[in-house]
Tab-separated table of C-alpha atoms and ligand atoms in Angstrom:
chain	number	residue	atom	x	y	z
A	257	MET	CA	69.560	76.187	101.350
A	258	SER	CA	68.370	75.684	98.124
A	259	ASP	CA	70.444	77.414	94.770
A	260	GLN	CA	66.941	79.091	93.974
A	261	LYS	CA	66.906	80.774	97.431
A	262	ARG	CA	70.561	81.766	97.694
A	263	GLY	CA	70.449	83.220	93.892
A	264	MET	CA	74.000	82.819	92.037
A	265	HIS	CA	76.070	85.412	93.843
A	266	GLY	CA	75.702	84.295	97.347
A	267	ILE	CA	73.970	85.311	100.678
A	268	TRP	CA	75.110	87.287	103.826
A	269	SER	CA	76.150	85.038	106.019
A	270	GLY	CA	74.697	86.248	109.296
A	271	ARG	CA	71.444	88.473	110.459
A	272	TRP	CA	74.037	91.514	111.312
A	273	THR	CA	75.656	91.049	107.990
A	274	PHE	CA	72.907	93.146	105.757
A	275	ILE	CA	72.746	95.844	108.344
A	276	LEU	CA	76.626	95.947	108.379
A	277	ALA	CA	76.695	95.989	104.623
A	278	ALA	CA	73.819	98.459	103.807
A	279	THR	CA	75.037	100.708	106.445
A	280	GLY	CA	78.688	100.412	105.005
A	281	SER	CA	76.952	101.317	101.674
A	282	ALA	CA	75.219	104.240	103.206
A	283	VAL	CA	77.747	105.605	105.392
A	284	GLY	CA	80.216	107.192	103.004
A	285	LEU	CA	81.403	110.721	101.729
A	286	GLY	CA	77.791	111.808	101.908
A	287	ASN	CA	77.695	111.738	105.687
A	288	LEU	CA	81.500	113.220	106.157
A	289	TRP	CA	82.018	115.290	103.204
A	290	LYS	CA	78.739	116.628	101.742
A	291	PHE	CA	76.362	116.645	104.618
A	292	PRO	CA	78.519	119.215	106.460
A	293	TYR	CA	79.357	121.261	103.860
A	294	ILE	CA	75.733	121.347	101.968
A	295	THR	CA	74.187	122.248	105.833
A	296	GLY	CA	76.711	124.912	105.915
A	297	GLU	CA	75.724	126.239	102.362
A	298	ASN	CA	72.343	125.933	103.263
A	299	GLY	CA	72.324	127.467	106.810
A	300	GLY	CA	72.255	124.922	109.092
A	301	GLY	CA	69.380	123.900	111.520
A	302	ALA	CA	66.190	124.341	109.397
A	303	PHE	CA	67.981	122.712	106.183
A	304	VAL	CA	68.809	119.572	108.537
A	305	LEU	CA	65.159	119.409	109.549
A	306	VAL	CA	64.121	119.036	106.021
A	307	TYR	CA	66.800	116.656	105.633
A	308	LEU	CA	65.546	114.721	108.492
A	309	ALA	CA	62.022	114.751	107.114
A	310	CYS	CA	63.541	113.576	103.668
A	311	ILE	CA	64.982	110.677	105.201
A	312	PHE	CA	62.256	109.418	107.451
A	313	ALA	CA	59.238	110.188	105.260
A	314	VAL	CA	60.747	109.378	101.912
A	315	GLY	CA	63.810	107.306	101.922
A	316	ILE	CA	63.140	104.656	104.431
A	317	PRO	CA	59.896	103.882	102.699
A	318	ILE	CA	61.556	103.888	99.516
A	319	MET	CA	64.512	101.720	100.861
A	320	LEU	CA	62.389	98.884	102.231
A	321	ALA	CA	60.853	98.782	98.726
A	322	GLU	CA	64.203	98.727	96.945
A	323	VAL	CA	65.448	95.941	99.124
A	324	LEU	CA	62.052	93.870	98.916
A	325	LEU	CA	62.538	93.905	95.121
A	326	GLY	CA	65.977	92.765	95.225
A	327	ARG	CA	65.219	89.676	97.998
A	328	LYS	CA	62.590	88.908	95.702
A	329	THR	CA	64.332	88.319	92.543
A	330	ARG	CA	68.169	87.559	94.146
A	331	MET	CA	69.118	89.107	90.953
A	332	SER	CA	71.141	92.085	89.861
A	333	PRO	CA	68.950	95.212	89.627
A	334	ILE	CA	69.063	95.324	85.928
A	335	ASN	CA	67.624	91.450	85.632
A	336	ALA	CA	65.515	92.394	88.696
A	337	MET	CA	63.673	94.785	87.503
A	338	ALA	CA	63.217	93.100	83.912
A	339	LYS	CA	61.725	90.169	85.933
A	340	MET	CA	59.306	92.067	88.480
A	341	THR	CA	57.971	94.071	85.620
A	342	GLU	CA	57.175	91.201	83.553
A	343	ASP	CA	55.533	89.312	86.258
A	344	ALA	CA	53.589	92.374	87.269
A	345	GLY	CA	52.695	92.965	83.865
A	346	ALA	CA	53.487	96.725	84.549
A	347	PRO	CA	54.583	98.930	81.653
A	348	LYS	CA	58.042	98.424	80.076
A	349	PHE	CA	59.633	101.492	81.166
A	350	PHE	CA	59.764	100.094	84.653
A	351	GLN	CA	62.519	97.843	83.638
A	352	GLY	CA	64.451	101.343	82.960
A	353	ILE	CA	64.987	101.577	86.680
A	354	GLY	CA	67.522	99.269	86.647
A	355	TRP	CA	69.439	100.674	83.449
A	356	MET	CA	69.008	104.190	84.797
A	357	GLY	CA	70.509	102.931	87.853
A	358	ALA	CA	73.473	101.275	86.412
A	359	VAL	CA	74.196	104.430	84.574
A	360	SER	CA	73.885	106.447	87.837
A	361	GLY	CA	76.147	104.255	89.255
A	362	PHE	CA	79.069	104.707	86.942
A	363	PHE	CA	78.719	108.341	87.344
A	364	ILE	CA	78.807	108.340	90.783
A	365	LEU	CA	81.575	105.632	91.324
A	366	SER	CA	83.732	107.660	88.793
A	367	PHE	CA	83.674	111.191	91.037
A	368	TYR	CA	83.362	109.234	94.330
A	369	SER	CA	86.828	107.496	93.644
A	370	VAL	CA	88.375	110.891	92.978
A	371	ILE	CA	86.941	112.769	96.109
A	372	ALA	CA	87.909	109.570	98.103
A	373	GLY	CA	91.451	109.632	96.675
A	374	TRP	CA	91.809	113.463	98.126
A	375	SER	CA	91.375	111.748	101.695
A	376	LEU	CA	93.925	109.174	101.004
A	377	ALA	CA	96.323	112.010	100.033
A	378	TYR	CA	95.413	113.867	103.399
A	379	ILE	CA	95.929	110.475	105.630
A	380	LEU	CA	99.627	111.103	104.374
A	381	LYS	CA	99.472	114.864	104.962
A	382	LEU	CA	98.020	114.875	108.479
A	383	ALA	CA	100.268	111.935	109.702
A	384	GLY	CA	103.282	114.184	108.280
A	385	GLY	CA	102.730	116.953	110.425
A	386	ASP	CA	102.245	119.289	107.609
A	387	PHE	CA	99.735	121.250	108.870
A	388	ALA	CA	101.310	122.048	112.376
A	389	GLY	CA	100.990	125.736	113.191
A	390	THR	CA	100.116	126.758	109.890
A	391	ASP	CA	97.398	129.146	108.659
A	392	ALA	CA	94.333	129.428	106.382
A	393	ALA	CA	96.091	130.674	103.513
A	394	PHE	CA	98.478	127.527	103.898
A	395	ALA	CA	95.454	125.046	104.223
A	396	GLY	CA	94.346	126.795	100.975
A	397	GLU	CA	97.007	126.596	99.020
A	398	THR	CA	97.680	122.497	100.125
A	399	PHE	CA	94.475	121.856	98.792
A	400	GLY	CA	94.671	124.201	95.875
A	401	ASN	CA	97.916	122.244	95.048
A	402	LEU	CA	96.446	119.144	95.276
A	403	VAL	CA	93.775	119.359	93.127
A	404	SER	CA	95.419	121.573	90.159
A	405	ASP	CA	97.826	118.723	89.789
A	406	PRO	CA	96.097	116.187	87.377
A	407	VAL	CA	98.711	113.637	87.662
A	408	GLY	CA	98.706	113.384	91.421
A	409	LEU	CA	94.833	113.281	91.419
A	410	THR	CA	94.861	110.552	88.870
A	411	ILE	CA	97.265	108.633	91.147
A	412	TRP	CA	95.128	108.747	94.164
A	413	HIS	CA	92.245	107.971	92.249
A	414	SER	CA	93.711	104.933	90.636
A	415	VAL	CA	94.675	103.620	93.926
A	416	PHE	CA	91.372	104.135	95.626
A	417	MET	CA	89.784	102.294	92.573
A	418	LEU	CA	91.997	99.402	92.656
A	419	LEU	CA	91.173	98.952	96.428
A	420	THR	CA	87.395	98.981	95.583
A	421	GLY	CA	88.095	96.613	92.777
A	422	PHE	CA	90.425	94.262	94.814
A	423	VAL	CA	87.356	93.995	97.449
A	424	VAL	CA	84.301	93.644	94.693
A	425	ALA	CA	86.313	90.821	92.605
A	426	ARG	CA	86.788	88.579	95.621
A	427	GLY	CA	82.727	87.970	95.689
A	428	VAL	CA	79.992	88.609	98.244
A	429	ASN	CA	81.138	86.674	101.060
A	430	LYS	CA	84.929	86.403	100.701
A	431	GLY	CA	85.249	90.126	99.317
A	432	LEU	CA	82.657	92.539	100.556
A	433	GLU	CA	81.577	90.697	103.595
A	434	ALA	CA	84.958	89.750	104.886
A	435	ALA	CA	85.719	93.415	104.395
A	436	LEU	CA	82.683	95.004	105.707
A	437	LYS	CA	83.272	92.734	109.138
A	438	VAL	CA	86.613	94.761	109.642
A	439	LEU	CA	85.707	98.326	108.014
A	440	MET	CA	82.500	98.822	109.808
A	441	PRO	CA	83.703	98.531	113.165
A	442	LEU	CA	86.758	100.478	112.656
A	443	LEU	CA	84.781	103.389	111.253
A	444	PHE	CA	82.247	103.339	114.567
A	445	VAL	CA	85.483	103.442	116.957
A	446	LEU	CA	86.938	106.134	114.739
A	447	LEU	CA	84.023	108.364	114.845
A	448	LEU	CA	83.547	107.659	118.675
A	449	ILE	CA	87.184	108.490	119.168
A	450	LEU	CA	86.558	112.100	117.196
A	451	PHE	CA	83.436	112.567	118.894
A	452	GLY	CA	85.098	112.223	122.584
A	453	TYR	CA	87.715	114.657	121.404
A	454	SER	CA	85.127	117.321	119.779
A	455	LEU	CA	83.742	117.242	123.049
A	456	THR	CA	86.517	118.835	124.389
A	457	THR	CA	86.648	121.667	122.223
A	458	PRO	CA	85.278	125.036	123.041
A	459	GLY	CA	83.173	125.331	119.819
A	460	PHE	CA	81.072	122.121	120.427
A	461	SER	CA	77.948	124.094	121.605
A	462	GLN	CA	78.072	126.442	119.189
A	463	GLY	CA	78.282	123.569	116.422
A	464	VAL	CA	75.382	122.070	118.022
A	465	HIS	CA	73.244	125.223	117.814
A	466	PHE	CA	74.194	125.746	114.184
A	467	LEU	CA	72.766	122.255	113.286
A	468	PHE	CA	69.904	122.142	115.408
A	469	ASP	CA	68.639	126.002	115.710
A	470	PHE	CA	65.809	126.319	112.767
A	471	ASP	CA	65.876	129.555	110.769
A	472	PHE	CA	63.835	128.960	108.088
A	473	SER	CA	64.433	132.248	106.436
A	474	LYS	CA	67.821	130.849	105.514
A	475	LEU	CA	65.820	128.160	103.256
A	476	SER	CA	65.637	128.608	99.452
A	477	GLY	CA	63.445	126.239	97.065
A	478	GLU	CA	66.905	124.872	96.034
A	479	SER	CA	67.481	123.634	99.595
A	480	PHE	CA	64.440	121.388	99.510
A	481	VAL	CA	65.972	119.811	96.325
A	482	VAL	CA	69.232	119.600	97.847
A	483	ALA	CA	68.165	118.037	101.196
A	484	LEU	CA	65.677	115.301	99.063
A	485	GLY	CA	68.544	115.110	97.000
A	486	HIS	CA	70.748	114.302	99.441
A	487	ALA	CA	68.386	111.895	101.381
A	488	PHE	CA	68.630	109.488	98.363
A	489	PHE	CA	72.596	109.846	98.081
A	490	THR	CA	73.049	109.413	101.695
A	491	LEU	CA	71.190	106.126	101.874
A	492	SER	CA	72.276	104.769	98.421
A	493	LEU	CA	68.685	104.797	97.663
A	494	GLY	CA	67.280	105.147	93.264
A	495	MET	CA	70.405	103.016	91.832
A	496	GLY	CA	70.043	99.832	92.812
A	497	ALA	CA	72.797	99.505	95.542
A	498	ILE	CA	70.737	98.590	98.050
A	499	MET	CA	68.482	96.397	95.839
A	500	ALA	CA	71.730	94.489	94.847
A	501	TYR	CA	72.492	94.132	98.707
A	502	GLY	CA	68.832	92.990	99.230
A	503	ALA	CA	69.615	90.485	96.615
A	504	TYR	CA	71.854	88.635	99.364
A	505	MET	CA	69.935	89.128	102.370
A	506	PRO	CA	68.580	85.783	104.153
A	507	GLN	CA	64.749	85.022	103.662
A	508	ASP	CA	63.630	84.655	106.990
A	509	GLN	CA	65.054	88.245	108.075
A	510	SER	CA	62.483	90.711	108.882
A	511	LEU	CA	62.711	93.799	106.273
A	512	GLY	CA	61.226	96.474	108.185
A	513	LYS	CA	63.061	96.439	111.585
A	514	THR	CA	66.263	96.054	109.785
A	515	ILE	CA	65.875	98.765	107.541
A	516	LEU	CA	65.102	100.927	109.987
A	517	TRP	CA	68.166	100.240	111.622
A	518	VAL	CA	70.248	101.053	108.383
A	519	GLY	CA	68.434	104.670	108.188
A	520	VAL	CA	68.861	105.307	111.936
A	521	LEU	CA	72.645	104.284	111.706
A	522	ASP	CA	73.014	106.335	108.723
A	523	THR	CA	71.593	109.418	110.051
A	524	MET	CA	73.446	109.062	113.354
A	525	VAL	CA	76.844	109.013	111.551
A	526	ALA	CA	75.746	112.407	109.636
A	527	LEU	CA	74.718	114.018	112.424
A	528	VAL	CA	77.677	113.119	114.757
A	529	ALA	CA	79.917	113.789	112.148
A	530	GLY	CA	78.436	117.403	111.559
A	531	MET	CA	78.858	117.937	115.655
A	532	VAL	CA	82.814	116.973	115.042
A	533	ILE	CA	83.190	119.008	111.884
A	534	PHE	CA	81.405	122.236	113.325
A	535	ALA	CA	82.775	121.957	116.842
A	536	ILE	CA	86.280	121.975	115.004
A	537	VAL	CA	85.152	124.796	112.571
A	538	PHE	CA	83.639	127.072	115.206
A	539	SER	CA	86.376	126.580	117.948
A	540	ASN	CA	88.930	127.944	115.021
A	541	GLY	CA	86.653	130.897	114.328
A	542	LEU	CA	86.277	129.511	110.712
A	543	GLU	CA	83.422	129.594	108.176
A	544	PRO	CA	80.824	126.852	107.922
A	545	SER	CA	79.632	127.847	104.561
A	546	SER	CA	83.119	127.146	102.299
A	547	GLY	CA	81.390	124.474	100.239
A	548	PRO	CA	83.243	121.351	99.089
A	549	GLY	CA	86.552	122.487	100.662
A	550	LEU	CA	85.355	122.466	104.217
A	551	MET	CA	86.687	119.150	104.894
A	552	PHE	CA	89.927	119.411	103.276
A	553	GLN	CA	90.828	123.079	104.015
A	554	THR	CA	88.974	124.151	107.152
A	555	LEU	CA	89.511	120.980	109.035
A	556	PRO	CA	93.112	120.252	108.423
A	557	LEU	CA	93.683	123.935	109.462
A	558	ALA	CA	92.043	123.363	112.632
A	559	PHE	CA	93.814	120.171	113.413
A	560	GLY	CA	96.919	121.873	112.692
A	561	ASN	CA	96.398	124.484	115.539
A	562	MET	CA	95.253	121.797	118.147
A	563	VAL	CA	96.883	119.733	120.785
A	564	GLY	CA	96.969	116.399	119.334
A	565	GLY	CA	95.744	117.439	116.120
A	566	ALA	CA	98.154	115.473	113.708
A	567	PHE	CA	97.000	112.428	115.449
A	568	PHE	CA	93.173	113.134	115.256
A	569	GLY	CA	93.611	114.559	111.923
A	570	THR	CA	94.970	111.470	110.754
A	571	VAL	CA	92.416	109.475	112.340
A	572	PHE	CA	89.659	111.803	110.649
A	573	PHE	CA	90.729	111.222	107.086
A	574	ILE	CA	91.389	107.288	107.788
A	575	LEU	CA	87.710	107.457	108.910
A	576	VAL	CA	86.978	109.129	105.834
A	577	ALA	CA	88.750	106.782	103.430
A	578	VAL	CA	87.081	103.808	105.162
A	579	ALA	CA	83.624	104.942	104.831
A	580	ALA	CA	84.414	105.821	101.106
A	581	TRP	CA	85.552	102.258	100.444
A	582	SER	CA	82.695	100.703	102.089
A	583	SER	CA	80.318	102.843	100.044
A	584	ALA	CA	82.070	102.386	97.018
A	585	ILE	CA	81.996	98.621	96.569
A	586	SER	CA	78.230	98.748	97.267
A	587	ILE	CA	78.266	101.245	94.065
A	588	ALA	CA	80.331	98.702	91.699
A	589	GLU	CA	78.301	95.700	92.878
A	590	PRO	CA	74.930	95.987	90.680
A	591	ALA	CA	77.089	96.598	87.395
A	592	VAL	CA	79.529	93.561	88.401
A	593	ALA	CA	76.388	91.303	89.359
A	594	TRP	CA	74.812	91.880	86.055
A	595	ALA	CA	77.840	91.135	84.190
A	596	VAL	CA	78.367	87.883	85.919
A	597	GLU	CA	74.750	86.946	85.247
A	598	LYS	CA	75.598	87.755	81.637
A	599	GLY	CA	78.349	85.004	81.943
A	600	PHE	CA	81.397	86.777	82.838
A	601	GLY	CA	83.849	85.877	85.573
A	602	ARG	CA	83.651	88.020	88.680
A	603	ILE	CA	87.169	89.090	87.995
A	604	SER	CA	86.916	90.456	84.428
A	605	ALA	CA	83.528	91.933	85.574
A	606	THR	CA	85.027	94.006	88.242
A	607	ALA	CA	87.793	94.996	86.018
A	608	ALA	CA	85.412	95.996	83.361
A	609	VAL	CA	83.219	97.966	85.603
A	610	CYS	CA	86.119	99.417	87.508
A	611	GLY	CA	88.232	100.264	84.509
A	612	PHE	CA	85.417	102.314	82.820
A	613	ALA	CA	84.772	104.204	85.990
A	614	TRP	CA	87.938	104.869	86.578
A	615	PHE	CA	88.204	106.355	82.795
A	616	LEU	CA	85.145	108.638	83.507
A	617	GLY	CA	86.652	109.581	86.714
A	618	LEU	CA	89.504	111.441	84.435
A	619	GLY	CA	86.489	114.101	83.670
A	620	THR	CA	86.213	114.740	87.492
A	621	VAL	CA	89.996	115.018	87.702
A	622	LEU	CA	90.269	117.414	84.921
A	623	SER	CA	87.195	119.653	86.400
A	624	PHE	CA	89.304	120.827	89.311
A	625	ASN	CA	92.335	122.069	86.708
A	626	ASP	CA	92.657	121.865	82.881
A	627	TRP	CA	88.963	121.816	82.317
A	628	SER	CA	87.670	123.828	84.955
A	629	THR	CA	86.402	126.627	82.601
A	630	TYR	CA	84.652	124.383	80.534
A	631	GLN	CA	81.234	124.649	81.978
A	632	ALA	CA	77.676	123.504	81.497
A	633	PHE	CA	74.245	124.728	82.603
A	634	ILE	CA	75.839	128.341	82.658
A	635	PHE	CA	73.809	131.311	83.927
A	636	ILE	CA	74.872	134.882	83.603
A	637	SER	CA	72.993	137.508	85.734
A	638	GLU	CA	73.551	141.365	86.261
A	639	ILE	CA	73.726	141.557	90.048
A	640	SER	CA	74.116	145.478	90.461
A	641	VAL	CA	73.099	147.730	87.682
A	642	LEU	CA	73.293	151.500	87.947
A	643	GLU	CA	73.532	153.189	84.491
A	644	ASN	CA	72.346	156.886	84.372
A	645	LEU	CA	70.798	155.773	87.495
A	646	GLU	CA	68.292	153.474	85.498
A	647	GLU	CA	68.160	149.898	86.556
A	648	LYS	CA	68.805	147.261	83.386
A	649	THR	CA	68.256	144.015	83.950
A	650	HIS	CA	69.876	141.189	81.751
A	651	ALA	CA	70.361	137.370	81.993
A	652	ALA	CA	71.616	134.712	79.654
A	653	PHE	CA	71.886	131.129	79.620
A	654	TYR	CA	74.153	128.786	77.770
A	655	LEU	CA	74.169	124.846	77.774
A	656	PHE	CA	77.827	124.677	77.510
A	657	ALA	CA	80.745	126.911	76.769
A	658	ASN	CA	84.234	128.168	78.036
A	659	THR	CA	83.599	130.564	80.980
A	660	ASP	CA	86.854	132.364	80.144
A	661	VAL	CA	85.430	133.395	76.641
A	662	LEU	CA	82.238	134.392	78.302
A	663	LYS	CA	84.125	136.476	80.801
A	664	ALA	CA	85.796	138.070	78.266
A	665	GLU	CA	82.774	139.065	76.573
A	666	TYR	CA	81.071	140.118	79.798
A	667	ILE	CA	83.598	142.770	81.026
A	668	ASN	CA	82.703	143.883	84.609
A	669	THR	CA	82.807	147.548	84.811
A	670	ALA	CA	81.986	149.964	87.762
A	671	ALA	CA	78.418	150.087	86.894
A	672	VAL	CA	77.375	146.567	85.491
A	673	THR	CA	78.651	143.494	87.677
A	674	TYR	CA	77.977	139.984	86.151
A	675	GLU	CA	77.881	136.966	87.768
A	676	ILE	CA	78.617	133.562	86.016
A	677	LYS	CA	77.541	130.327	87.479
A	678	GLY	CA	78.039	126.907	85.518
A	679	LYS	CA	78.735	123.493	86.152
A	680	THR	CA	82.053	121.706	85.770
A	681	PHE	CA	81.969	118.119	84.516
A	682	PHE	CA	82.227	116.964	87.984
A	683	ASP	CA	79.405	119.368	89.306
A	684	THR	CA	77.200	118.221	86.495
A	685	LEU	CA	77.467	114.251	87.208
A	686	ASP	CA	77.030	115.433	91.137
A	687	PHE	CA	74.014	117.562	90.030
A	688	LEU	CA	72.388	114.820	87.342
A	689	THR	CA	72.788	111.877	89.693
A	690	ALA	CA	72.026	113.317	93.483
A	691	ASN	CA	69.273	115.814	92.229
A	692	ILE	CA	67.703	114.123	89.434
A	693	MET	CA	68.465	110.478	88.685
A	694	LEU	CA	68.369	108.935	92.054
A	695	PRO	CA	65.347	110.801	93.225
A	696	LEU	CA	63.586	109.608	89.966
A	697	GLY	CA	64.946	105.885	90.446
A	698	GLY	CA	63.114	106.354	93.938
A	699	LEU	CA	60.104	107.851	92.484
A	700	LEU	CA	59.697	105.005	90.008
A	701	ILE	CA	60.369	102.214	92.499
A	702	ALA	CA	57.661	103.697	94.717
A	703	ILE	CA	55.139	103.879	92.251
A	704	PHE	CA	56.094	100.287	91.128
A	705	VAL	CA	55.753	98.758	94.218
A	706	GLY	CA	53.070	100.823	95.625
A	707	TRP	CA	50.628	100.513	92.570
A	708	PHE	CA	51.714	97.723	90.095
A	709	ALA	CA	53.750	94.872	92.398
A	710	SER	CA	51.260	92.372	93.536
A	711	SER	CA	49.694	93.323	96.718
A	712	ASP	CA	50.056	89.758	97.935
A	713	MET	CA	53.546	89.295	97.061
A	714	VAL	CA	54.556	92.710	98.532
A	715	LYS	CA	52.998	91.676	101.719
A	716	LYS	CA	54.242	88.238	102.105
A	717	GLU	CA	57.826	89.764	101.343
A	718	ALA	CA	57.730	92.849	103.428
A	719	ASN	CA	56.343	90.494	106.224
A	720	ILE	CA	55.611	93.553	108.560
A	721	GLN	CA	53.512	91.631	111.140
A	722	ASN	CA	51.693	94.911	112.221
A	723	GLU	CA	49.202	95.622	109.832
A	724	THR	CA	48.795	99.204	110.717
A	725	LEU	CA	52.288	99.775	110.074
A	726	PHE	CA	52.177	98.007	106.874
A	727	ASN	CA	49.023	100.022	105.623
A	728	VAL	CA	50.909	103.212	106.460
A	729	TRP	CA	54.095	102.353	104.470
A	730	ARG	CA	51.949	101.280	101.504
A	731	PHE	CA	50.290	105.006	101.520
A	732	VAL	CA	53.289	106.385	101.985
A	733	LEU	CA	54.537	104.674	98.756
A	734	ARG	CA	51.591	105.175	96.850
A	735	TYR	CA	50.734	108.893	97.672
A	736	MET	CA	53.151	110.542	99.821
A	737	SER	CA	56.616	109.617	98.248
A	738	PRO	CA	55.446	110.140	95.004
A	739	VAL	CA	53.841	113.699	95.709
A	740	ALA	CA	56.676	114.834	97.796
A	741	VAL	CA	59.128	114.009	95.157
A	742	SER	CA	57.200	115.533	92.494
A	743	VAL	CA	56.477	118.602	94.208
A	744	ILE	CA	60.002	119.056	95.093
A	745	PHE	CA	61.463	118.660	91.772
A	746	LEU	CA	58.993	121.136	90.305
A	747	HIS	CA	59.520	123.588	93.003
A	748	GLY	CA	63.535	123.188	92.478
A	749	LEU	CA	62.672	123.670	88.598
A	750	LEU	CA	60.544	126.598	88.760
A	751	PHE	CA	62.203	128.646	91.488
B	1085	PFF	N1	75.291	106.523	100.172
B	1085	PFF	C1	76.924	106.962	100.001
B	1085	PFF	C2	77.238	108.098	100.816
B	1085	PFF	O1	76.726	108.415	101.577
B	1085	PFF	O2	78.449	108.354	100.345
B	1085	PFF	C3	76.959	107.295	98.504
B	1085	PFF	C4	76.236	106.051	97.600
B	1085	PFF	C5	76.609	104.627	97.781
B	1085	PFF	C6	75.170	106.394	96.648
B	1085	PFF	C7	75.895	103.783	96.787
B	1085	PFF	C8	74.448	105.754	95.862
B	1085	PFF	C9	74.799	104.417	96.095
B	1085	PFF	F1	74.044	103.585	95.261
């Protein structure tokens, strides 16, 4: 193969390698940690349906566009978008897709590594039998102790970032590909073991009902934004990770079928993980809506009280760590590839990217302890007012403040109750990336490939044999995705 066709970073060695790599990127904390807890918070079945619609109607078509841009140029997303924008004579701001993606990548990698670090800590806790026969208070306390200790969190965060850097530094074939060939089969075997186990638990059918019975009254405007944002997050779209992996894809591989595989596998893992987790939650009479702590508080408690729980619990957290690892390498890859194109060695590029993300991650570490009261986007609302039997409403907004100080100002009395809702550093990064930057990146990619890139080039690269299917895909990119993303955005902002 000529150098031109290979690009400077290398190429996946086999047909299945791209599927393995892209699935490795897609399947991660998003599927195992985030999907179950946001489904729990948004009431179950109806949310799952909206999420599935977002995956198939918006996510997969955009994924195809993103991979196409990468494979066409065989460069890092920043340089790929610079070249494509110039070739298409499109407005310069489309180049911003690459840059915004790099910023999103740093943000995501920084907090991803901290949460993945929790799963490393939990492997040891479960293997050591810490939860055997304990109760909810103990599980809450254990989680509380972990997150309130900035030093411990920093150590686990550092270990995970080193693991990520180690693979990325070794390059596309010797690093990424070699690791994925071991990690991905392991991930599927672990998930199957857990699924088999969950089938034997009494809460299995209740879990299935929770995931698949639709109750639309539980959906809010925000649920739609969360579902869309999560579709981008779970498919690794809108920031260049999939574009970078597309740059290493062999030329003769058919895009359409390959991408469909990735989307379907990612969705299956999320649904199977959901069934496993809710089966265990319901078997123990626990609440599905407990938020980000679902996986770290509810599950260990459940495992601790089940036959064989220490073993299966350990297996579960190994699964989480493996999935997070194979995703984290894809988050680092676009920025590393760009630095290599700038002339840096791969090892120093990796050290710089992972080092910077590690530093930013300290903000997430502190979000759970020393900085937990420093919050942004704070809404204060009166939730019940009965003063002289007269209703009084009051709401205030602060861009950034110390919520402890605010609480002191708004002292709750019997008649007036205030609710303070704000976002910590971690919440802010999570919200900005998943709910704003990734959908925006995806929207721009859809518009670029739908409207600006040359039709001939797109047709040739996509190589979709079936004419109707090709036309449907283009229609989705041109009209449906931009309209869907814009409407959901506006809905989320206004309601
Ligand atoms: N898709 C990953 C997950 O579901 O955990 C997270 C992710 C990876 C997001 C790569 C974005 C990205 F570019």
